[in-house]
mmCIF file of C-alpha atoms in Angstrom:
data_model
loop_
_atom_site.group_PDB
_atom_site.id
_atom_site.type_symbol
_atom_site.label_atom_id
_atom_site.label_comp_id
_atom_site.label_asym_id
_atom_site.label_seq_id
_atom_site.Cartn_x
_atom_site.Cartn_y
_atom_site.Cartn_z
ATOM 1 C CA MET A 11 0.000 0.000 0.000
ATOM 2 C CA SER A 12 1.357 3.417 -0.960
ATOM 3 C CA LYS A 13 2.370 5.832 1.754
ATOM 4 C CA ARG A 14 0.568 9.159 1.830
ATOM 5 C CA MET A 15 2.474 12.426 2.081
ATOM 6 C CA LEU A 16 1.247 15.972 2.667
ATOM 7 C CA VAL A 17 3.580 18.419 0.890
ATOM 8 C CA ILE A 18 3.533 22.042 2.089
ATOM 9 C CA ILE A 19 5.364 24.594 -0.061
ATOM 10 C CA ASN A 20 6.119 28.266 0.535
ATOM 11 C CA PRO A 21 6.578 29.655 -3.012
ATOM 12 C CA CYS A 22 8.141 32.916 -1.739
ATOM 13 C CA ALA A 23 11.040 31.386 0.193
ATOM 14 C CA GLY A 24 14.694 31.997 -0.657
ATOM 15 C CA ARG A 25 15.062 33.502 -4.125
ATOM 16 C CA ALA A 26 11.829 31.729 -5.073
ATOM 17 C CA LYS A 27 13.637 28.359 -5.149
ATOM 18 C CA SER A 28 10.451 26.710 -3.925
ATOM 19 C CA LYS A 29 8.640 27.461 -7.189
ATOM 20 C CA LYS A 30 11.047 25.360 -9.223
ATOM 21 C CA GLY A 31 11.247 22.925 -6.334
ATOM 22 C CA THR A 32 7.538 22.166 -6.661
ATOM 23 C CA PHE A 33 8.143 20.511 -10.018
ATOM 24 C CA ASP A 34 11.231 18.644 -8.818
ATOM 25 C CA ILE A 35 9.383 17.320 -5.757
ATOM 26 C CA ALA A 36 6.431 16.167 -7.852
ATOM 27 C CA ASP A 37 8.780 14.569 -10.388
ATOM 28 C CA VAL A 38 10.736 12.595 -7.785
ATOM 29 C CA LEU A 39 7.714 11.489 -5.761
ATOM 30 C CA SER A 40 5.790 10.399 -8.845
ATOM 31 C CA THR A 41 8.493 7.810 -9.591
ATOM 32 C CA LEU A 42 8.255 6.358 -6.079
ATOM 33 C CA ASP A 43 5.604 4.493 -4.167
ATOM 34 C CA TYR A 44 4.031 7.626 -2.673
ATOM 35 C CA ASP A 45 0.639 9.259 -2.945
ATOM 36 C CA PHE A 46 0.974 12.949 -2.236
ATOM 37 C CA ASP A 47 -1.009 16.158 -2.138
ATOM 38 C CA ILE A 48 0.554 19.626 -2.407
ATOM 39 C CA LYS A 49 -0.639 22.647 -0.447
ATOM 40 C CA THR A 50 0.843 26.089 -1.152
ATOM 41 C CA THR A 51 1.046 28.786 1.500
ATOM 42 C CA THR A 52 -0.187 32.278 0.696
ATOM 43 C CA LYS A 53 -0.074 33.954 4.108
ATOM 44 C CA SER A 54 1.297 33.640 7.617
ATOM 45 C CA ASN A 55 0.254 30.521 9.592
ATOM 46 C CA ASP A 56 -1.066 28.692 6.514
ATOM 47 C CA ALA A 57 1.380 25.824 7.109
ATOM 48 C CA THR A 58 0.202 25.453 10.709
ATOM 49 C CA GLU A 59 -3.454 25.310 9.670
ATOM 50 C CA PHE A 60 -2.782 22.832 6.836
ATOM 51 C CA VAL A 61 -1.094 20.415 9.248
ATOM 52 C CA LYS A 62 -3.746 20.778 11.954
ATOM 53 C CA GLU A 63 -6.615 20.241 9.504
ATOM 54 C CA LEU A 64 -5.097 17.573 7.255
ATOM 55 C CA GLY A 65 -2.055 16.051 8.957
ATOM 56 C CA LEU A 66 -3.724 12.965 10.427
ATOM 57 C CA ASN A 67 -4.791 11.887 6.931
ATOM 58 C CA TYR A 68 -1.156 11.322 5.922
ATOM 59 C CA ASP A 69 1.770 9.124 6.941
ATOM 60 C CA MET A 70 4.276 11.990 6.840
ATOM 61 C CA ILE A 71 4.555 15.741 6.304
ATOM 62 C CA LEU A 72 6.991 17.318 3.841
ATOM 63 C CA CYS A 73 7.790 21.031 4.243
ATOM 64 C CA CYS A 74 9.514 23.040 1.511
ATOM 65 C CA GLY A 75 10.477 26.595 2.491
ATOM 66 C CA GLY A 76 12.580 28.500 4.970
ATOM 67 C CA ASP A 77 13.034 28.185 8.713
ATOM 68 C CA GLY A 78 9.827 30.165 9.270
ATOM 69 C CA THR A 79 7.775 27.733 7.185
ATOM 70 C CA LEU A 80 9.291 24.814 9.083
ATOM 71 C CA ASN A 81 8.439 26.559 12.353
ATOM 72 C CA GLU A 82 4.797 26.887 11.296
ATOM 73 C CA THR A 83 4.668 23.250 10.167
ATOM 74 C CA ILE A 84 6.034 21.995 13.484
ATOM 75 C CA ASN A 85 3.607 24.178 15.453
ATOM 76 C CA GLY A 86 0.773 22.457 13.615
ATOM 77 C CA LEU A 87 2.306 19.019 14.054
ATOM 78 C CA LEU A 88 2.665 19.339 17.829
ATOM 79 C CA ASP A 89 -1.028 20.175 18.111
ATOM 80 C CA LEU A 90 -2.016 16.804 16.609
ATOM 81 C CA PRO A 91 -3.063 13.963 18.942
ATOM 82 C CA GLU A 92 -0.762 11.655 16.932
ATOM 83 C CA ARG A 93 2.628 12.769 15.598
ATOM 84 C CA ARG A 94 3.799 12.295 12.045
ATOM 85 C CA PRO A 95 7.449 12.296 10.883
ATOM 86 C CA ILE A 96 8.476 15.451 9.081
ATOM 87 C CA GLY A 97 10.670 15.968 6.052
ATOM 88 C CA TYR A 98 12.262 19.309 5.257
ATOM 89 C CA ILE A 99 13.437 20.654 1.909
ATOM 90 C CA PRO A 100 15.361 23.861 2.728
ATOM 91 C CA ALA A 101 14.493 26.652 0.315
ATOM 92 C CA GLY A 102 14.877 29.722 2.519
ATOM 93 C CA THR A 103 17.609 32.320 2.878
ATOM 94 C CA THR A 104 19.588 30.816 5.754
ATOM 95 C CA ASN A 105 18.267 27.297 6.515
ATOM 96 C CA ASP A 106 20.326 27.085 9.704
ATOM 97 C CA LEU A 107 18.580 23.999 11.045
ATOM 98 C CA ALA A 108 18.934 22.077 7.780
ATOM 99 C CA THR A 109 22.653 22.843 7.684
ATOM 100 C CA THR A 110 23.049 21.704 11.282
ATOM 101 C CA ILE A 111 21.295 18.356 10.966
ATOM 102 C CA GLY A 112 22.562 17.451 7.506
ATOM 103 C CA ILE A 113 19.640 18.005 5.134
ATOM 104 C CA PRO A 114 20.830 18.599 1.549
ATOM 105 C CA LYS A 115 19.902 21.863 -0.144
ATOM 106 C CA ASP A 116 19.350 20.109 -3.452
ATOM 107 C CA VAL A 117 15.676 19.193 -3.817
ATOM 108 C CA ARG A 118 16.228 15.739 -5.281
ATOM 109 C CA SER A 119 18.829 14.813 -2.669
ATOM 110 C CA ALA A 120 16.572 16.051 0.139
ATOM 111 C CA VAL A 121 13.640 13.957 -1.161
ATOM 112 C CA GLU A 122 15.919 10.919 -1.525
ATOM 113 C CA LEU A 123 16.980 11.361 2.119
ATOM 114 C CA ILE A 124 13.321 11.260 3.151
ATOM 115 C CA VAL A 125 12.651 8.191 1.047
ATOM 116 C CA SER A 126 15.711 6.482 2.586
ATOM 117 C CA GLY A 127 13.934 6.539 5.936
ATOM 118 C CA LYS A 128 16.860 8.023 7.917
ATOM 119 C CA LYS A 129 15.289 9.832 10.870
ATOM 120 C CA ASN A 130 16.336 11.403 14.147
ATOM 121 C CA THR A 131 14.309 12.702 17.067
ATOM 122 C CA LEU A 132 14.602 16.432 17.735
ATOM 123 C CA ASP A 133 13.850 18.466 20.858
ATOM 124 C CA ILE A 134 11.474 21.373 20.288
ATOM 125 C CA GLY A 135 11.486 24.535 22.389
ATOM 126 C CA ASN A 136 8.401 26.124 23.894
ATOM 127 C CA PHE A 137 8.232 29.909 24.351
ATOM 128 C CA ASN A 138 5.215 30.972 26.408
ATOM 129 C CA GLY A 139 3.153 28.277 24.708
ATOM 130 C CA ARG A 140 4.549 28.764 21.205
ATOM 131 C CA HIS A 141 6.948 26.228 19.714
ATOM 132 C CA PHE A 142 10.268 27.008 18.053
ATOM 133 C CA CYS A 143 12.583 24.644 16.201
ATOM 134 C CA TYR A 144 16.060 25.765 17.109
ATOM 135 C CA VAL A 145 16.549 29.328 18.374
ATOM 136 C CA ALA A 146 14.895 32.194 20.227
ATOM 137 C CA THR A 147 16.815 35.471 20.465
ATOM 138 C CA PHE A 148 16.478 38.910 22.030
ATOM 139 C CA GLY A 149 18.614 42.012 21.857
ATOM 140 C CA VAL A 150 20.656 43.646 19.123
ATOM 141 C CA GLY A 151 19.977 42.259 15.654
ATOM 142 C CA SER A 152 17.076 40.032 16.698
ATOM 143 C CA SER A 153 14.540 41.974 14.649
ATOM 144 C CA PHE A 154 16.607 42.069 11.459
ATOM 145 C CA SER A 155 15.584 38.619 10.235
ATOM 146 C CA TYR A 156 11.851 39.332 10.317
ATOM 147 C CA GLU A 157 12.137 43.009 9.264
ATOM 148 C CA THR A 158 14.454 42.408 6.305
ATOM 149 C CA PRO A 159 12.404 42.828 3.099
ATOM 150 C CA GLN A 160 11.682 39.541 1.319
ATOM 151 C CA LYS A 161 12.890 40.935 -2.022
ATOM 152 C CA LEU A 162 16.248 41.767 -0.470
ATOM 153 C CA LYS A 163 16.483 38.259 1.032
ATOM 154 C CA ASN A 164 15.706 36.720 -2.358
ATOM 155 C CA ALA A 165 18.234 38.934 -4.147
ATOM 156 C CA LEU A 166 21.150 38.681 -1.724
ATOM 157 C CA GLY A 167 20.502 35.498 0.199
ATOM 158 C CA TYR A 168 22.176 35.272 3.614
ATOM 159 C CA ALA A 169 24.061 38.528 2.992
ATOM 160 C CA ALA A 170 20.761 40.388 3.270
ATOM 161 C CA TYR A 171 20.800 39.919 7.031
ATOM 162 C CA TRP A 172 24.049 41.885 7.220
ATOM 163 C CA VAL A 173 23.353 44.464 4.483
ATOM 164 C CA SER A 174 19.810 45.279 5.602
ATOM 165 C CA PRO A 175 20.689 46.596 9.079
ATOM 166 C CA PHE A 176 23.112 49.134 7.650
ATOM 167 C CA VAL A 177 20.875 50.156 4.734
ATOM 168 C CA PHE A 178 17.503 50.209 6.482
ATOM 169 C CA HIS A 179 18.199 50.282 10.241
ATOM 170 C CA PRO A 180 21.420 52.192 10.997
ATOM 171 C CA VAL A 181 19.955 53.986 14.027
ATOM 172 C CA LYS A 182 18.398 50.789 15.394
ATOM 173 C CA LEU A 183 21.670 48.923 14.902
ATOM 174 C CA PHE A 184 23.650 51.232 17.192
ATOM 175 C CA SER A 185 20.861 51.972 19.641
ATOM 176 C CA GLY A 186 20.509 48.196 19.891
ATOM 177 C CA LEU A 187 23.856 48.116 21.671
ATOM 178 C CA ARG A 188 22.019 49.433 24.719
ATOM 179 C CA PRO A 189 21.442 46.497 27.046
ATOM 180 C CA VAL A 190 18.179 45.297 28.565
ATOM 181 C CA HIS A 191 17.981 44.435 32.249
ATOM 182 C CA ALA A 192 16.859 40.881 32.951
ATOM 183 C CA THR A 193 16.639 38.284 35.684
ATOM 184 C CA ILE A 194 17.285 34.761 34.423
ATOM 185 C CA GLU A 195 16.387 31.639 36.398
ATOM 186 C CA HIS A 196 18.001 28.385 35.239
ATOM 187 C CA ASP A 197 18.899 24.949 36.602
ATOM 188 C CA ASP A 198 21.954 26.153 38.513
ATOM 189 C CA GLY A 199 20.749 29.452 39.908
ATOM 190 C CA ILE A 200 19.737 33.006 39.077
ATOM 191 C CA ILE A 201 21.566 35.564 36.930
ATOM 192 C CA GLU A 202 20.717 39.255 36.955
ATOM 193 C CA GLY A 203 22.318 41.808 34.691
ATOM 194 C CA ASP A 204 22.211 44.009 31.611
ATOM 195 C CA PHE A 205 22.331 42.004 28.388
ATOM 196 C CA ASN A 206 22.943 43.142 24.825
ATOM 197 C CA PHE A 207 21.950 39.845 23.254
ATOM 198 C CA GLY A 208 20.602 36.466 24.280
ATOM 199 C CA ALA A 209 19.971 33.204 22.458
ATOM 200 C CA ILE A 210 18.173 30.132 23.729
ATOM 201 C CA SER A 211 18.882 27.427 21.198
ATOM 202 C CA ASN A 212 19.052 23.783 20.251
ATOM 203 C CA SER A 213 21.662 24.165 17.547
ATOM 204 C CA THR A 214 25.385 24.226 16.845
ATOM 205 C CA SER A 215 25.164 27.798 15.533
ATOM 206 C CA VAL A 216 23.225 30.984 16.249
ATOM 207 C CA ALA A 217 22.617 33.846 13.807
ATOM 208 C CA GLY A 218 25.352 32.519 11.521
ATOM 209 C CA LEU A 219 27.843 34.107 13.920
ATOM 210 C CA PHE A 220 28.143 32.082 17.126
ATOM 211 C CA THR A 221 29.132 28.453 16.628
ATOM 212 C CA PHE A 222 29.456 25.788 19.311
ATOM 213 C CA ASP A 223 31.559 22.655 19.649
ATOM 214 C CA LYS A 224 29.521 19.731 18.337
ATOM 215 C CA ASN A 225 30.660 17.700 21.347
ATOM 216 C CA ASP A 226 28.856 20.214 23.603
ATOM 217 C CA VAL A 227 25.521 20.064 21.789
ATOM 218 C CA LYS A 228 23.088 17.171 21.362
ATOM 219 C CA LEU A 229 19.815 17.983 19.686
ATOM 220 C CA ASN A 230 17.680 15.478 21.603
ATOM 221 C CA ASP A 231 19.126 15.574 25.122
ATOM 222 C CA GLY A 232 16.376 17.669 26.713
ATOM 223 C CA TYR A 233 18.647 20.698 27.275
ATOM 224 C CA PHE A 234 18.734 24.227 25.878
ATOM 225 C CA GLU A 235 22.025 25.924 25.027
ATOM 226 C CA VAL A 236 21.940 29.465 26.437
ATOM 227 C CA LEU A 237 24.268 32.194 25.196
ATOM 228 C CA LEU A 238 24.250 35.676 26.758
ATOM 229 C CA VAL A 239 26.224 38.734 25.680
ATOM 230 C CA GLN A 240 26.789 41.557 28.188
ATOM 231 C CA ASN A 241 29.063 44.524 28.892
ATOM 232 C CA VAL A 242 29.203 45.695 25.276
ATOM 233 C CA LYS A 243 29.477 49.437 25.862
ATOM 234 C CA GLY A 244 30.429 50.806 22.477
ATOM 235 C CA VAL A 245 32.029 50.092 19.115
ATOM 236 C CA PRO A 246 35.528 49.196 20.467
ATOM 237 C CA THR A 247 34.161 46.523 22.822
ATOM 238 C CA ALA A 248 31.804 45.290 20.087
ATOM 239 C CA LEU A 249 34.774 44.812 17.762
ATOM 240 C CA ASN A 250 36.650 43.016 20.540
ATOM 241 C CA LEU A 251 33.636 40.767 21.037
ATOM 242 C CA LEU A 252 33.411 39.947 17.328
ATOM 243 C CA SER A 253 37.120 39.130 17.269
ATOM 244 C CA LYS A 254 36.673 36.590 20.067
ATOM 245 C CA VAL A 255 33.531 35.164 18.458
ATOM 246 C CA LYS A 256 35.396 34.651 15.190
ATOM 247 C CA LYS A 257 37.978 32.601 17.082
ATOM 248 C CA HIS A 258 35.258 30.707 19.038
ATOM 249 C CA ASP A 259 36.881 32.097 22.182
ATOM 250 C CA TYR A 260 34.003 32.259 24.663
ATOM 251 C CA ASN A 261 35.936 31.642 27.879
ATOM 252 C CA SER A 262 38.454 34.492 28.062
ATOM 253 C CA THR A 263 35.949 37.334 28.259
ATOM 254 C CA ASP A 264 33.252 38.429 30.681
ATOM 255 C CA MET A 265 31.183 39.591 27.707
ATOM 256 C CA ILE A 266 29.928 36.067 26.926
ATOM 257 C CA MET A 267 28.149 33.506 29.105
ATOM 258 C CA PHE A 268 27.312 30.015 27.804
ATOM 259 C CA PHE A 269 25.571 27.190 29.672
ATOM 260 C CA HIS A 270 23.070 24.326 29.350
ATOM 261 C CA THR A 271 19.736 24.137 31.146
ATOM 262 C CA LYS A 272 16.453 22.239 31.080
ATOM 263 C CA ASN A 273 14.437 24.920 32.849
ATOM 264 C CA LEU A 274 14.525 28.620 32.074
ATOM 265 C CA LYS A 275 12.534 31.705 33.040
ATOM 266 C CA ILE A 276 13.418 35.260 32.061
ATOM 267 C CA HIS A 277 11.972 38.466 33.492
ATOM 268 C CA PHE A 278 12.669 41.828 31.832
ATOM 269 C CA GLU A 279 12.161 45.265 33.333
ATOM 270 C CA LYS A 280 10.311 46.315 30.187
ATOM 271 C CA PRO A 281 8.746 44.582 27.142
ATOM 272 C CA THR A 282 11.495 43.071 25.005
ATOM 273 C CA GLU A 283 11.215 41.880 21.390
ATOM 274 C CA TRP A 284 12.069 38.292 20.524
ATOM 275 C CA SER A 285 12.743 36.421 17.306
ATOM 276 C CA LEU A 286 11.692 32.756 17.066
ATOM 277 C CA ASP A 287 13.388 30.888 14.221
ATOM 278 C CA GLY A 288 13.703 34.226 12.432
ATOM 279 C CA GLU A 289 10.062 35.253 12.906
ATOM 280 C CA PHE A 290 8.618 37.846 15.295
ATOM 281 C CA GLY A 291 7.936 36.273 18.695
ATOM 282 C CA GLY A 292 6.286 39.192 20.483
ATOM 283 C CA ALA A 293 7.578 41.552 23.164
ATOM 284 C CA PRO A 294 6.807 40.054 26.594
ATOM 285 C CA THR A 295 8.252 41.054 29.952
ATOM 286 C CA ASP A 296 8.183 37.444 31.188
ATOM 287 C CA VAL A 297 9.154 34.347 29.242
ATOM 288 C CA ASP A 298 8.776 30.758 30.407
ATOM 289 C CA PHE A 299 10.751 28.209 28.375
ATOM 290 C CA SER A 300 10.184 24.471 28.324
ATOM 291 C CA ILE A 301 11.284 21.616 26.067
ATOM 292 C CA SER A 302 9.250 19.056 24.165
ATOM 293 C CA TYR A 303 11.800 16.259 24.687
ATOM 294 C CA LYS A 304 12.296 14.390 21.394
ATOM 295 C CA GLY A 305 9.215 16.274 20.243
ATOM 296 C CA ILE A 306 9.386 15.343 16.566
ATOM 297 C CA GLU A 307 10.965 12.870 14.178
ATOM 298 C CA ILE A 308 12.716 14.548 11.261
ATOM 299 C CA TYR A 309 14.414 12.974 8.253
ATOM 300 C CA SER A 310 18.076 13.924 8.622
ATOM 301 C CA GLU A 311 21.731 12.901 8.621
ATOM 302 C CA ASN A 312 24.498 14.006 11.073
ATOM 303 C CA GLU A 313 23.756 11.258 13.572
ATOM 304 C CA ASP A 314 26.641 12.401 15.776
ATOM 305 C CA LEU A 315 24.486 15.329 16.938
ATOM 306 C CA PHE A 316 21.775 13.039 18.295
ATOM 307 C CA LEU A 317 21.615 10.672 21.238
ATOM 308 C CA LYS A 318 20.298 7.222 20.420
#
């Protein structure tokens, strides 16, 4: 009996690669023992609604788009009473998660990976009741990913995230160096201070800038990786910070804190904007994080990043 697959495609993602990808996906799947239906997103949250309404009618879900489309798909999946494995064809601008877990960018190769049946379980973060795949950030630069115009993303790719701040947000870029005061409760205690940037992640890289030792990160161990940047008081210290980041030197400076935790609560003195997988996450004063341990199954390689 043929397996049934729901295919969700965002035609606007990443230089419009998804449009051509639609034909490649259909071509590959038609030669295999799969019955499939394709749904195309036209607005925000379409992917979530497609999965919630239709997901139980299929054996698996295939998402083609950027990290935001994957985020929406997973939010729909985790609302189902029964989970379905998810495949991901990265067609966005950055595709950080796909790069981390070893999903090919080529459409045919990505579909072949799904057909091969290679799967890993993946922890999913929860941010005040909303799920995120791999990273939640606050502070300087966090708004650039969701404020960068789509046409600029499509034209420049990943470079758009660095060009756009200087072209469209020069004042915000430098005013963003001002820290936000926060109290952070985690497994080993409480931290209080003024932070320029924070990332709560389940990934080996954050914002294409901070990268972590693969031996320190497992994507299904039930822990968040928390990175905090503080004491950046102007351009000279920012340049010093970037120099250390480039060398992956996180231990010789008091500007960077990095730790693992299962439980996390953050209280800000004032509403603070967040980005969830590159999409706007709201501006709460209090954030309660939790983990959906091994929340989904995703077709992927890079088995060294997962616990068996």
